[in-house]
Coordinates of C-alpha atoms and ligand atoms in Angstrom, one line a residue:
M423 CA 232.4 17.8 86.5
V424 CA 236.0 17.5 85.1
A425 CA 238.5 19.6 87.0
T426 CA 240.5 20.5 83.9
E427 CA 237.5 22.2 82.3
R428 CA 237.4 24.8 85.0
G429 CA 240.0 27.0 86.7
S430 CA 241.2 25.3 89.8
D431 CA 240.0 28.3 91.8
E432 CA 236.4 27.4 90.8
L433 CA 236.5 23.9 92.2
P434 CA 233.8 23.4 94.9
L435 CA 235.3 23.1 98.4
A436 CA 235.2 19.6 100.0
G437 CA 233.7 19.3 103.5
T438 CA 236.9 19.4 105.4
D439 CA 238.2 22.3 103.3
K440 CA 235.0 24.2 104.0
N441 CA 235.5 23.6 107.7
E442 CA 239.1 24.8 107.5
L443 CA 238.1 27.9 105.6
E444 CA 235.5 28.7 108.2
N445 CA 238.1 28.3 111.0
I446 CA 240.5 30.6 109.1
E447 CA 237.8 33.2 108.7
I448 CA 236.9 33.0 112.4
E449 CA 240.6 33.3 113.4
L450 CA 241.0 36.4 111.2
L451 CA 237.8 38.0 112.5
L452 CA 238.8 37.4 116.2
S453 CA 242.4 38.5 115.6
G454 CA 241.1 41.7 113.9
V455 CA 238.7 42.5 116.7
H456 CA 241.4 41.9 119.3
R457 CA 243.9 44.1 117.5
L458 CA 241.5 47.0 116.8
Y459 CA 239.2 47.0 119.8
G460 CA 241.1 45.0 122.5
Y461 CA 238.4 42.4 123.1
D462 CA 239.8 38.9 123.1
F463 CA 237.4 36.1 122.1
R464 CA 240.2 33.8 120.7
N465 CA 239.9 31.4 123.7
Y466 CA 236.2 31.1 123.7
A467 CA 234.8 27.5 123.2
L468 CA 234.7 27.1 119.4
P469 CA 231.3 25.3 118.8
S470 CA 229.2 27.9 120.6
L471 CA 231.3 30.7 119.3
K472 CA 230.8 29.5 115.7
R473 CA 227.0 29.3 116.3
R474 CA 226.9 32.9 117.6
I475 CA 229.1 34.3 114.9
W476 CA 226.9 32.7 112.2
H477 CA 223.8 34.0 114.0
H478 CA 225.3 37.5 113.9
V479 CA 226.3 37.1 110.2
H480 CA 222.6 36.6 109.4
A481 CA 221.4 39.3 111.8
E482 CA 223.6 41.8 109.8
N483 CA 222.1 40.5 106.5
L484 CA 225.5 39.2 105.4
S485 CA 226.5 35.9 103.8
S486 CA 230.0 35.2 105.1
I487 CA 232.2 35.6 108.2
S488 CA 234.7 37.5 106.0
A489 CA 231.9 40.0 105.2
L490 CA 231.2 40.3 108.9
Q491 CA 234.9 41.0 109.5
E492 CA 234.9 43.8 107.0
K493 CA 231.8 45.4 108.6
V494 CA 232.9 44.9 112.2
L495 CA 236.3 46.5 111.6
H496 CA 235.0 49.5 109.7
D497 CA 231.8 50.3 111.6
R498 CA 232.0 50.7 115.4
T499 CA 228.3 50.4 115.9
C500 CA 228.4 47.0 114.1
F501 CA 231.2 46.0 116.5
E502 CA 229.1 47.0 119.5
R503 CA 226.2 44.9 118.2
F504 CA 228.7 42.0 117.7
I505 CA 229.9 42.2 121.3
Y506 CA 226.4 42.3 122.5
S507 CA 225.5 39.2 120.5
L508 CA 228.6 37.3 121.6
S509 CA 227.9 38.1 125.3
I510 CA 224.7 36.1 125.8
P511 CA 223.3 38.3 128.6
V512 CA 220.7 35.8 129.8
T513 CA 220.1 35.9 133.5
E514 CA 217.3 36.1 136.1
M515 CA 216.8 37.1 139.8
F516 CA 217.6 34.4 142.3
R517 CA 218.5 32.1 139.4
D518 CA 218.8 28.6 140.7
P519 CA 217.0 29.4 144.0
G520 CA 218.7 26.4 145.8
L521 CA 222.0 28.1 145.4
F522 CA 220.8 31.2 147.1
M523 CA 219.3 29.1 149.9
A524 CA 222.6 27.3 150.4
F525 CA 224.4 30.6 150.4
R526 CA 222.1 31.8 153.2
Q527 CA 222.7 28.6 155.2
K528 CA 226.4 28.0 154.6
V529 CA 228.1 31.2 153.6
V530 CA 226.2 33.9 155.6
P531 CA 227.3 32.5 159.0
L532 CA 230.9 32.8 157.8
L533 CA 230.3 36.4 156.6
R534 CA 228.8 37.3 160.0
T535 CA 232.3 36.8 161.5
Y536 CA 234.0 39.4 159.2
P537 CA 234.2 43.1 160.0
Y538 CA 233.8 44.0 156.4
I539 CA 232.7 42.0 153.3
R540 CA 233.8 42.4 149.6
I541 CA 231.9 40.5 147.0
W542 CA 232.7 40.3 143.3
H543 CA 230.1 39.4 140.7
A544 CA 232.2 38.7 137.6
G545 CA 230.0 38.6 134.4
C546 CA 227.0 40.1 136.2
S547 CA 225.2 40.8 132.9
T548 CA 222.2 43.1 133.4
G549 CA 222.4 43.0 137.2
E550 CA 219.7 40.6 138.4
E551 CA 222.2 38.4 140.2
V552 CA 223.6 41.5 141.9
Y553 CA 220.3 42.8 143.2
S554 CA 219.5 39.3 144.4
M555 CA 222.6 39.4 146.5
A556 CA 221.9 42.9 147.8
I557 CA 218.4 41.8 148.9
L558 CA 219.8 38.6 150.6
L559 CA 222.5 40.6 152.4
Q560 CA 219.9 43.2 153.5
E561 CA 217.6 40.5 154.9
E562 CA 220.5 38.9 156.8
G563 CA 221.6 42.3 158.3
L564 CA 224.9 42.3 156.4
Y565 CA 224.4 44.8 153.7
D566 CA 225.8 47.8 155.5
K567 CA 229.2 46.2 156.0
A568 CA 229.3 44.9 152.4
R569 CA 230.7 46.3 149.1
I570 CA 229.5 44.5 146.0
Y571 CA 231.6 44.9 142.8
A572 CA 229.5 44.1 139.7
T573 CA 231.5 43.7 136.5
D574 CA 231.0 42.6 133.0
M575 CA 232.7 43.1 129.6
N576 CA 229.5 44.3 128.1
N577 CA 228.9 48.0 128.8
R578 CA 225.3 47.9 127.4
S579 CA 224.3 45.3 130.0
L580 CA 226.1 47.2 132.7
Q581 CA 224.1 50.4 131.9
Q582 CA 220.9 48.4 132.5
A583 CA 222.3 46.9 135.7
K584 CA 223.0 50.4 137.0
E585 CA 219.5 51.5 136.3
G586 CA 217.9 48.5 137.9
V587 CA 214.9 48.6 135.6
Y588 CA 213.3 45.3 134.5
E589 CA 210.2 44.1 132.7
I590 CA 207.2 43.8 135.0
S591 CA 206.2 40.5 133.3
K592 CA 209.3 38.8 134.8
M593 CA 208.3 39.6 138.4
K594 CA 206.1 36.5 138.7
Q595 CA 209.0 34.1 138.0
Y596 CA 211.4 36.3 140.2
T597 CA 209.0 36.2 143.1
K598 CA 208.8 32.5 142.9
N599 CA 212.6 32.2 142.8
Y600 CA 212.9 34.6 145.7
L601 CA 210.6 32.6 147.9
E602 CA 212.3 29.3 147.0
A603 CA 215.6 31.0 147.8
G604 CA 214.4 31.6 151.4
G605 CA 213.2 35.2 150.9
K606 CA 211.7 36.7 154.1
H607 CA 209.3 39.3 152.9
A608 CA 206.9 40.2 150.0
F609 CA 209.2 40.5 147.0
S610 CA 207.2 43.5 145.8
K611 CA 208.6 45.5 148.7
Y612 CA 211.9 45.8 146.8
Y613 CA 210.6 47.5 143.6
T614 CA 208.2 50.2 142.4
A615 CA 206.1 49.4 139.3
K616 CA 205.8 51.9 136.5
Y617 CA 203.8 51.0 133.3
N618 CA 205.4 47.8 132.0
S619 CA 208.6 48.1 134.1
V620 CA 209.7 48.0 137.7
I621 CA 212.6 49.9 139.2
F622 CA 214.4 48.3 142.2
Q623 CA 214.8 50.4 145.3
P624 CA 217.8 52.8 145.1
D625 CA 218.8 51.7 148.6
L626 CA 219.8 48.4 147.2
R627 CA 222.3 50.1 144.9
K628 CA 224.1 52.2 147.6
N629 CA 226.9 49.7 148.2
I630 CA 227.2 48.4 144.6
I631 CA 230.0 49.5 142.3
F632 CA 229.4 48.7 138.6
A633 CA 232.4 48.6 136.3
E634 CA 233.6 47.3 133.0
H635 CA 236.0 44.4 133.5
N636 CA 237.1 41.7 131.0
L637 CA 238.1 38.4 132.4
A638 CA 240.1 37.5 129.4
T639 CA 242.3 40.6 129.4
D640 CA 242.0 42.5 132.7
T641 CA 243.8 41.8 135.9
S642 CA 242.8 41.4 139.5
F643 CA 241.7 44.7 141.2
N644 CA 241.0 43.9 144.8
E645 CA 240.8 41.1 147.5
F646 CA 237.4 39.5 147.9
N647 CA 235.7 37.3 150.5
V648 CA 233.2 36.0 147.9
I649 CA 233.4 35.7 144.1
F650 CA 230.3 34.8 142.1
C651 CA 231.1 33.8 138.5
R652 CA 228.1 31.9 137.2
N653 CA 227.3 30.8 133.7
V654 CA 230.3 32.7 132.2
M655 CA 233.1 30.2 132.0
I656 CA 230.9 27.7 130.2
Y657 CA 231.7 29.8 127.1
F658 CA 235.5 29.6 127.5
N659 CA 238.0 26.9 126.4
D660 CA 240.1 25.1 129.0
E661 CA 243.0 27.5 128.6
L662 CA 240.9 30.6 129.3
R663 CA 239.0 28.9 132.1
D664 CA 242.4 28.1 133.8
H665 CA 243.5 31.6 133.3
V666 CA 240.3 33.0 135.0
H667 CA 240.5 30.5 137.8
G668 CA 244.1 31.8 138.4
L669 CA 242.7 35.3 138.5
F670 CA 240.0 34.3 141.1
C671 CA 242.5 32.4 143.2
E672 CA 244.7 35.4 143.4
S673 CA 241.7 37.7 144.2
L674 CA 240.2 35.6 147.0
S675 CA 241.2 36.1 150.6
R676 CA 242.1 33.0 152.7
F677 CA 238.9 30.9 153.1
G678 CA 237.3 33.1 150.5
V679 CA 234.2 31.6 148.7
L680 CA 233.9 30.9 145.0
V681 CA 230.4 30.3 143.5
L682 CA 230.1 28.8 140.1
G683 CA 227.1 28.0 137.8
A684 CA 225.1 24.8 137.9
K685 CA 226.9 23.3 134.9
E686 CA 230.4 24.5 136.0
S687 CA 232.9 22.9 138.3
I688 CA 236.3 23.5 139.9
H689 CA 237.3 20.0 139.0
F690 CA 239.5 19.4 136.0
T691 CA 241.0 22.9 136.3
R692 CA 244.6 23.6 137.6
Y693 CA 243.1 25.0 140.8
S694 CA 241.0 22.1 142.0
D695 CA 243.3 21.4 144.9
S696 CA 243.1 25.0 146.1
Y697 CA 239.4 24.6 147.2
E698 CA 237.2 22.4 149.3
P699 CA 233.5 22.1 148.6
L700 CA 231.1 24.0 151.0
D701 CA 228.2 22.7 148.9
R702 CA 229.1 20.2 146.2
V703 CA 225.7 20.3 144.5
E704 CA 225.3 24.1 144.4
K705 CA 228.9 24.6 143.3
I706 CA 230.0 26.6 146.4
Y707 CA 233.7 26.2 147.1
R708 CA 236.0 27.6 149.8
K709 CA 239.7 28.5 149.1
V710 CA 242.0 26.5 151.4
K711 CA 245.4 27.2 149.9
Ligands
LIG1259 C1 224.9 34.1 130.7 S1 225.4 35.6 131.4 C2 225.5 35.2 133.1 C3 224.9 36.2 134.0 C4 224.9 35.8 135.5 N1 226.2 35.6 136.1 C5 224.0 34.6 135.7 O1 224.5 33.5 135.9 O2 222.7 34.8 135.6 C6 227.1 35.7 130.9 C7 227.7 37.0 131.1 O3 229.2 36.9 131.0 C8 229.7 38.0 130.4 N2 231.0 37.7 129.8 C9 231.3 36.9 128.8 N3 232.7 36.9 128.6 C10 233.2 37.8 129.5 C11 234.5 38.2 129.8 N4 235.5 37.8 129.1 N5 234.7 39.1 130.8 C12 233.6 39.5 131.5 N6 232.4 39.2 131.3 C13 232.1 38.3 130.3 C14 228.7 38.3 129.3 O4 228.8 39.7 128.8 C15 227.4 38.0 130.0 O5 226.8 39.2 130.6

């Protein structure tokens, strides 16, 4: 193909130009979403963000990121679907049972010494992690002096969390996790089955406050003895991760406990010196300064 035979605007884009164009389209999409709706994804890790954006382009039957931008900015329901698809609400009850076992053994004895306990589940998704904590605290006799704050940026997930209704087919795996996590009873005591679903006992919800909170844009709202933020920051870049660790450090009381996901760590963040490990393997840290 001879360039002079075609208008220069018809030249096919070389590989790096294509990449550059894709980055520009993503930047414009995220900046538009931030300006119009206030949700800020600009500091999410690019490789996984790209994958999820393309996945959503196809789910909306579109062929480019610019087309998605047009639709997201003009159609609020499309924006809501977009948020849901970027949020990756994957979770389970007593996820990583070893962590919950370690929490029982190493954190519960500390919590027993407090008159009152505040726990924040940041990025709680559809609530399975929060009900797991409520069950654990109830079994350890700590629930009545606890307040659990369960937050997420995704309102659709939070609605499900508030209802506490889950598919019955998941109970087999959850029962296994519960027992491996040191569960003391029959897991079925905590829910009532109805058709293909189960609903968790309303009693478990009485000290839980569900609220929308965005880690990228919202500030601290209380002082906590424990913060769980598991499998959320893996989707952030270093800058946003540091920002969120700043928020947690500010929100934790002295000797407060921070619990991260299996693939996450406090190391290589600006706050690594502020914590000591309570359980290095299970990613449980205690704030020391
Ligand atoms: C993979 S789920 C983790 C759920 C649970 N913590 C667990 O480990 O099973 C990630 C959750 O983080 C939430 N999330 C992502 N970015 C967030 C942000 N900026 N602020 C608050 N929540 C966020 C998502 O909506 C999603 O529900």
